[in-house]
PDB file of C-alpha atoms in Angstrom:
ATOM      1  CA  MET A 158      29.552  16.957  21.482  1.00  0.00           C
ATOM      2  CA  SER A 159      27.553  17.791  24.602  1.00  0.00           C
ATOM      3  CA  ARG A 160      26.580  15.301  27.260  1.00  0.00           C
ATOM      4  CA  LEU A 161      23.496  15.233  29.407  1.00  0.00           C
ATOM      5  CA  PRO A 162      24.290  16.226  32.992  1.00  0.00           C
ATOM      6  CA  LEU A 163      24.147  13.381  35.513  1.00  0.00           C
ATOM      7  CA  ARG A 164      22.050  13.833  38.615  1.00  0.00           C
ATOM      8  CA  GLN A 165      24.274  14.463  41.632  1.00  0.00           C
ATOM      9  CA  ASP A 166      22.293  12.041  43.800  1.00  0.00           C
ATOM     10  CA  ALA A 167      22.452   9.232  41.271  1.00  0.00           C
ATOM     11  CA  THR A 168      24.203   6.123  42.503  1.00  0.00           C
ATOM     12  CA  ALA A 169      25.223   3.211  40.382  1.00  0.00           C
ATOM     13  CA  ALA A 170      22.580   0.536  40.753  1.00  0.00           C
ATOM     14  CA  PRO A 171      22.953  -2.935  39.323  1.00  0.00           C
ATOM     15  CA  SER A 172      21.223  -3.280  36.000  1.00  0.00           C
ATOM     16  CA  VAL A 173      18.589  -5.908  35.353  1.00  0.00           C
ATOM     17  CA  LEU A 174      20.544  -6.631  32.182  1.00  0.00           C
ATOM     18  CA  ASP A 175      23.808  -7.255  34.051  1.00  0.00           C
ATOM     19  CA  GLU A 176      23.926 -10.916  34.978  1.00  0.00           C
ATOM     20  CA  PRO A 177      27.629 -11.850  34.835  1.00  0.00           C
ATOM     21  CA  ASP A 178      27.232 -15.303  36.406  1.00  0.00           C
ATOM     22  CA  THR A 179      24.732 -16.439  33.766  1.00  0.00           C
ATOM     23  CA  PRO A 180      25.963 -17.941  30.488  1.00  0.00           C
ATOM     24  CA  GLN A 181      25.252 -15.643  27.542  1.00  0.00           C
ATOM     25  CA  GLY A 182      25.786 -17.062  24.103  1.00  0.00           C
ATOM     26  CA  PRO A 183      24.130 -19.104  21.384  1.00  0.00           C
ATOM     27  CA  ASP A 184      23.006 -21.776  23.886  1.00  0.00           C
ATOM     28  CA  ASP A 185      21.680 -19.311  26.484  1.00  0.00           C
ATOM     29  CA  PRO A 186      18.166 -20.496  27.440  1.00  0.00           C
ATOM     30  CA  HIS A 187      17.293 -16.947  28.570  1.00  0.00           C
ATOM     31  CA  ALA A 188      18.484 -15.143  25.433  1.00  0.00           C
ATOM     32  CA  SER A 189      14.956 -14.274  24.327  1.00  0.00           C
ATOM     33  CA  ASP A 190      14.108 -12.771  27.730  1.00  0.00           C
ATOM     34  CA  ARG A 191      17.352 -10.766  27.755  1.00  0.00           C
ATOM     35  CA  PHE A 192      16.674  -9.452  24.257  1.00  0.00           C
ATOM     36  CA  HIS A 193      13.118  -8.501  25.190  1.00  0.00           C
ATOM     37  CA  ARG A 194      14.330  -6.581  28.270  1.00  0.00           C
ATOM     38  CA  PHE A 195      17.021  -4.890  26.179  1.00  0.00           C
ATOM     39  CA  MET A 196      14.501  -3.750  23.539  1.00  0.00           C
ATOM     40  CA  ARG A 197      12.156  -2.345  26.199  1.00  0.00           C
ATOM     41  CA  THR A 198      14.814   0.342  26.792  1.00  0.00           C
ATOM     42  CA  TRP A 199      14.328   1.697  23.262  1.00  0.00           C
ATOM     43  CA  ALA A 200      11.573   4.297  22.856  1.00  0.00           C
ATOM     44  CA  THR A 201       9.831   4.006  19.505  1.00  0.00           C
ATOM     45  CA  GLY A 202       6.912   5.547  17.682  1.00  0.00           C
ATOM     46  CA  ILE A 203       3.756   3.566  17.000  1.00  0.00           C
ATOM     47  CA  THR A 204       2.220   3.195  13.559  1.00  0.00           C
ATOM     48  CA  VAL A 205      -0.553   1.242  11.900  1.00  0.00           C
ATOM     49  CA  VAL A 206       0.462  -0.335   8.590  1.00  0.00           C
ATOM     50  CA  THR A 207      -2.467  -0.870   6.227  1.00  0.00           C
ATOM     51  CA  SER A 208      -3.168  -2.348   2.823  1.00  0.00           C
ATOM     52  CA  ARG A 209      -6.170  -3.438   0.776  1.00  0.00           C
ATOM     53  CA  ARG A 210      -6.823  -6.092  -1.830  1.00  0.00           C
ATOM     54  CA  GLN A 211     -10.018  -7.281  -3.508  1.00  0.00           C
ATOM     55  CA  GLY A 212     -12.150  -4.944  -1.397  1.00  0.00           C
ATOM     56  CA  ARG A 213     -10.723  -6.160   1.928  1.00  0.00           C
ATOM     57  CA  SER A 214      -8.765  -3.750   4.137  1.00  0.00           C
ATOM     58  CA  VAL A 215      -6.176  -5.060   6.589  1.00  0.00           C
ATOM     59  CA  GLY A 216      -3.931  -3.373   9.111  1.00  0.00           C
ATOM     60  CA  CYS A 217      -1.756  -4.013  12.138  1.00  0.00           C
ATOM     61  CA  THR A 218       0.093  -2.056  14.799  1.00  0.00           C
ATOM     62  CA  VAL A 219       3.814  -1.731  14.037  1.00  0.00           C
ATOM     63  CA  THR A 220       6.636  -0.237  16.091  1.00  0.00           C
ATOM     64  CA  ALA A 221       9.431  -1.470  13.822  1.00  0.00           C
ATOM     65  CA  PHE A 222       9.399   1.452  11.377  1.00  0.00           C
ATOM     66  CA  THR A 223      12.187   3.774  10.251  1.00  0.00           C
ATOM     67  CA  SER A 224      13.384   6.014   7.469  1.00  0.00           C
ATOM     68  CA  VAL A 225      16.106   4.505   5.286  1.00  0.00           C
ATOM     69  CA  SER A 226      17.013   7.225   2.818  1.00  0.00           C
ATOM     70  CA  LEU A 227      16.084  10.787   1.865  1.00  0.00           C
ATOM     71  CA  GLN A 228      17.329  10.574  -1.743  1.00  0.00           C
ATOM     72  CA  PRO A 229      15.400   8.636  -2.834  1.00  0.00           C
ATOM     73  CA  ALA A 230      12.818   8.687  -0.048  1.00  0.00           C
ATOM     74  CA  LEU A 231      12.603   5.154   1.345  1.00  0.00           C
ATOM     75  CA  LEU A 232      11.200   3.726   4.564  1.00  0.00           C
ATOM     76  CA  LEU A 233      11.213   0.327   6.200  1.00  0.00           C
ATOM     77  CA  VAL A 234       8.569  -1.582   8.148  1.00  0.00           C
ATOM     78  CA  CYS A 235       8.957  -4.972   9.771  1.00  0.00           C
ATOM     79  CA  LEU A 236       5.959  -7.331   9.785  1.00  0.00           C
ATOM     80  CA  ALA A 237       5.474 -10.761  11.322  1.00  0.00           C
ATOM     81  CA  ASP A 238       5.387 -13.666   8.905  1.00  0.00           C
ATOM     82  CA  GLY A 239       1.845 -14.993   8.830  1.00  0.00           C
ATOM     83  CA  SER A 240       0.410 -11.489   9.182  1.00  0.00           C
ATOM     84  CA  ARG A 241      -2.652 -10.799   7.002  1.00  0.00           C
ATOM     85  CA  THR A 242      -1.240  -7.326   6.421  1.00  0.00           C
ATOM     86  CA  LEU A 243       2.063  -8.713   5.126  1.00  0.00           C
ATOM     87  CA  ALA A 244       0.306 -11.162   2.804  1.00  0.00           C
ATOM     88  CA  THR A 245      -1.921  -8.408   1.410  1.00  0.00           C
ATOM     89  CA  LEU A 246       0.817  -5.825   0.854  1.00  0.00           C
ATOM     90  CA  ARG A 247       3.015  -8.443  -0.826  1.00  0.00           C
ATOM     91  CA  ALA A 248       0.183  -9.398  -3.194  1.00  0.00           C
ATOM     92  CA  ARG A 249      -0.869  -5.802  -3.837  1.00  0.00           C
ATOM     93  CA  GLY A 250       2.534  -4.094  -3.755  1.00  0.00           C
ATOM     94  CA  VAL A 251       1.154  -1.010  -1.973  1.00  0.00           C
ATOM     95  CA  PHE A 252       0.767  -0.141   1.703  1.00  0.00           C
ATOM     96  CA  ALA A 253       0.313   2.833   3.997  1.00  0.00           C
ATOM     97  CA  VAL A 254       2.001   3.866   7.206  1.00  0.00           C
ATOM     98  CA  ASN A 255      -0.282   5.728   9.623  1.00  0.00           C
ATOM     99  CA  VAL A 256       1.706   7.467  12.384  1.00  0.00           C
ATOM    100  CA  LEU A 257      -0.369   7.620  15.576  1.00  0.00           C
ATOM    101  CA  GLY A 258      -0.733  10.584  17.905  1.00  0.00           C
ATOM    102  CA  GLY A 259      -0.194  10.523  21.656  1.00  0.00           C
ATOM    103  CA  ASP A 260      -3.928  10.344  22.291  1.00  0.00           C
ATOM    104  CA  GLN A 261      -4.401   7.153  20.237  1.00  0.00           C
ATOM    105  CA  THR A 262      -3.343   4.357  22.592  1.00  0.00           C
ATOM    106  CA  ALA A 263      -6.738   2.659  22.177  1.00  0.00           C
ATOM    107  CA  LEU A 264      -6.388   2.751  18.378  1.00  0.00           C
ATOM    108  CA  ALA A 265      -2.960   1.087  18.597  1.00  0.00           C
ATOM    109  CA  GLY A 266      -4.455  -1.605  20.808  1.00  0.00           C
ATOM    110  CA  HIS A 267      -7.365  -2.093  18.429  1.00  0.00           C
ATOM    111  CA  PHE A 268      -5.104  -2.757  15.441  1.00  0.00           C
ATOM    112  CA  ALA A 269      -2.917  -5.046  17.561  1.00  0.00           C
ATOM    113  CA  THR A 270      -5.686  -7.301  18.863  1.00  0.00           C
ATOM    114  CA  ALA A 271      -9.134  -6.806  17.291  1.00  0.00           C
ATOM    115  CA  PRO A 272     -10.445  -9.898  15.509  1.00  0.00           C
ATOM    116  CA  GLY A 273     -12.290  -9.719  12.182  1.00  0.00           C
ATOM    117  CA  ASP A 274     -12.688  -6.489  10.235  1.00  0.00           C
ATOM    118  CA  ARG A 275     -10.506  -4.003  12.086  1.00  0.00           C
ATOM    119  CA  PHE A 276     -11.840  -1.137   9.939  1.00  0.00           C
ATOM    120  CA  ALA A 277     -15.567  -1.666  10.639  1.00  0.00           C
ATOM    121  CA  THR A 278     -15.741   1.058  13.319  1.00  0.00           C
ATOM    122  CA  ILE A 279     -12.639   3.101  12.414  1.00  0.00           C
ATOM    123  CA  PRO A 280     -13.052   6.230  10.245  1.00  0.00           C
ATOM    124  CA  HIS A 281     -10.769   5.943   7.220  1.00  0.00           C
ATOM    125  CA  HIS A 282     -10.534   6.798   3.533  1.00  0.00           C
ATOM    126  CA  LEU A 283      -8.713   5.310   0.560  1.00  0.00           C
ATOM    127  CA  VAL A 284      -5.754   6.855  -1.267  1.00  0.00           C
ATOM    128  CA  ASP A 285      -4.252   4.868  -4.128  1.00  0.00           C
ATOM    129  CA  GLY A 286      -6.567   2.060  -3.038  1.00  0.00           C
ATOM    130  CA  VAL A 287      -5.174   1.667   0.498  1.00  0.00           C
ATOM    131  CA  PRO A 288      -6.819   2.780   3.745  1.00  0.00           C
ATOM    132  CA  LEU A 289      -5.562   5.810   5.632  1.00  0.00           C
ATOM    133  CA  LEU A 290      -6.819   6.398   9.167  1.00  0.00           C
ATOM    134  CA  ASP A 291      -8.702   9.697   9.328  1.00  0.00           C
ATOM    135  CA  ALA A 292      -7.322  10.583  12.771  1.00  0.00           C
ATOM    136  CA  ALA A 293      -3.674   9.648  12.101  1.00  0.00           C
ATOM    137  CA  LEU A 294      -0.954  12.146  12.991  1.00  0.00           C
ATOM    138  CA  ALA A 295       0.623  11.646   9.551  1.00  0.00           C
ATOM    139  CA  THR A 296       0.350   9.156   6.701  1.00  0.00           C
ATOM    140  CA  ALA A 297       2.420   7.882   3.799  1.00  0.00           C
ATOM    141  CA  VAL A 298       1.308   5.614   0.954  1.00  0.00           C
ATOM    142  CA  CYS A 299       4.186   3.471  -0.304  1.00  0.00           C
ATOM    143  CA  ARG A 300       5.013   1.167  -3.188  1.00  0.00           C
ATOM    144  CA  VAL A 301       6.882  -1.977  -2.155  1.00  0.00           C
ATOM    145  CA  GLU A 302      10.456  -1.764  -3.433  1.00  0.00           C
ATOM    146  CA  HIS A 303      11.736  -4.971  -1.884  1.00  0.00           C
ATOM    147  CA  ALA A 304      10.977  -7.453   0.914  1.00  0.00           C
ATOM    148  CA  TRP A 305      13.459  -9.603   2.822  1.00  0.00           C
ATOM    149  CA  PRO A 306      12.412 -12.499   5.031  1.00  0.00           C
ATOM    150  CA  VAL A 307      14.492 -12.448   8.229  1.00  0.00           C
ATOM    151  CA  ALA A 308      13.833 -15.035  10.967  1.00  0.00           C
ATOM    152  CA  ASP A 309      10.110 -14.822  11.831  1.00  0.00           C
ATOM    153  CA  HIS A 310       9.520 -11.383  10.243  1.00  0.00           C
ATOM    154  CA  THR A 311       9.824  -9.717   6.862  1.00  0.00           C
ATOM    155  CA  LEU A 312      11.518  -6.366   6.283  1.00  0.00           C
ATOM    156  CA  VAL A 313       9.561  -4.350   3.726  1.00  0.00           C
ATOM    157  CA  LEU A 314      11.230  -1.437   1.939  1.00  0.00           C
ATOM    158  CA  GLY A 315       8.740   1.131   0.663  1.00  0.00           C
ATOM    159  CA  ARG A 316       8.939   4.186  -1.578  1.00  0.00           C
ATOM    160  CA  PRO A 317       6.418   6.841  -0.482  1.00  0.00           C
ATOM    161  CA  SER A 318       4.216   8.264  -3.224  1.00  0.00           C
ATOM    162  CA  HIS A 319       1.743  10.254  -1.121  1.00  0.00           C
ATOM    163  CA  TYR A 320       2.022  12.032   2.239  1.00  0.00           C
ATOM    164  CA  GLY A 321      -0.627  13.423   4.524  1.00  0.00           C
ATOM    165  CA  ALA A 322       0.005  15.371   7.722  1.00  0.00           C
ATOM    166  CA  LEU A 323      -3.347  15.610   9.376  1.00  0.00           C
ATOM    167  CA  ARG A 324      -2.885  16.671  12.991  1.00  0.00           C
ATOM    168  CA  GLU A 325      -0.422  18.648  15.064  1.00  0.00           C
ATOM    169  CA  VAL A 326      -0.138  16.622  18.266  1.00  0.00           C
ATOM    170  CA  PRO A 327       2.774  14.797  19.889  1.00  0.00           C
ATOM    171  CA  PRO A 328       3.339  11.227  18.679  1.00  0.00           C
ATOM    172  CA  LEU A 329       2.324   8.012  20.405  1.00  0.00           C
ATOM    173  CA  ILE A 330       5.410   6.198  21.660  1.00  0.00           C
ATOM    174  CA  ARG A 331       6.184   2.903  23.345  1.00  0.00           C
ATOM    175  CA  PHE A 332       8.802   2.599  26.068  1.00  0.00           C
ATOM    176  CA  ASP A 333       9.365  -0.112  28.668  1.00  0.00           C
ATOM    177  CA  GLY A 334       6.127  -1.857  27.749  1.00  0.00           C
ATOM    178  CA  ILE A 335       4.012   1.277  28.101  1.00  0.00           C
ATOM    179  CA  SER A 336       2.352   3.231  25.282  1.00  0.00           C
ATOM    180  CA  GLY A 337       1.451   6.892  25.635  1.00  0.00           C
ATOM    181  CA  GLY A 338       2.109  10.457  24.607  1.00  0.00           C
ATOM    182  CA  LEU A 339       5.389  12.172  25.391  1.00  0.00           C
ATOM    183  CA  GLY A 340       4.082  13.459  28.749  1.00  0.00           C
ATOM    184  CA  THR A 341       3.536   9.878  29.911  1.00  0.00           C
ATOM    185  CA  PHE A 342       7.270   9.374  30.348  1.00  0.00           C
ATOM    186  CA  THR A 343       8.317  12.551  32.174  1.00  0.00           C
TER     187      THR A 343
END
């Protein structure tokens, strides 16, 4: 196993996460802040999860997305309870994952915050009755295999039935509260 070389001029600096004099446990009033700071250290891709029911398309920006298995192919998305997207994909049983490219920060923001019909000005097409974003880096249409409510979110296991790789650009990622292409973080 190889290790990354350490910079010779690097000195040990105290970590924002290291707070030994502060109680950390189930009654810690700052636990949520600590967890948030911890998670900001994890770089993750950005997707838009979409679904459609009764002629109404819905979608939201999601960073909690991962592969689960190759045989059979399974993936997992995590959606907030109360999300219109979650309600629609549960009722319909089908959803899509649209992986965003490094040049699509504005699109990620749109699907995170835009009120009303988020698809009104966004080019898209339907596959198996769910919307796929025309400019997505890659797409997968999935059948819901199972959903587990956990705290204030629901984990949704999906089995892909259709894939589309549309563009060859670096992915859009989120790290330390910033979204951008790979070059943003070098």
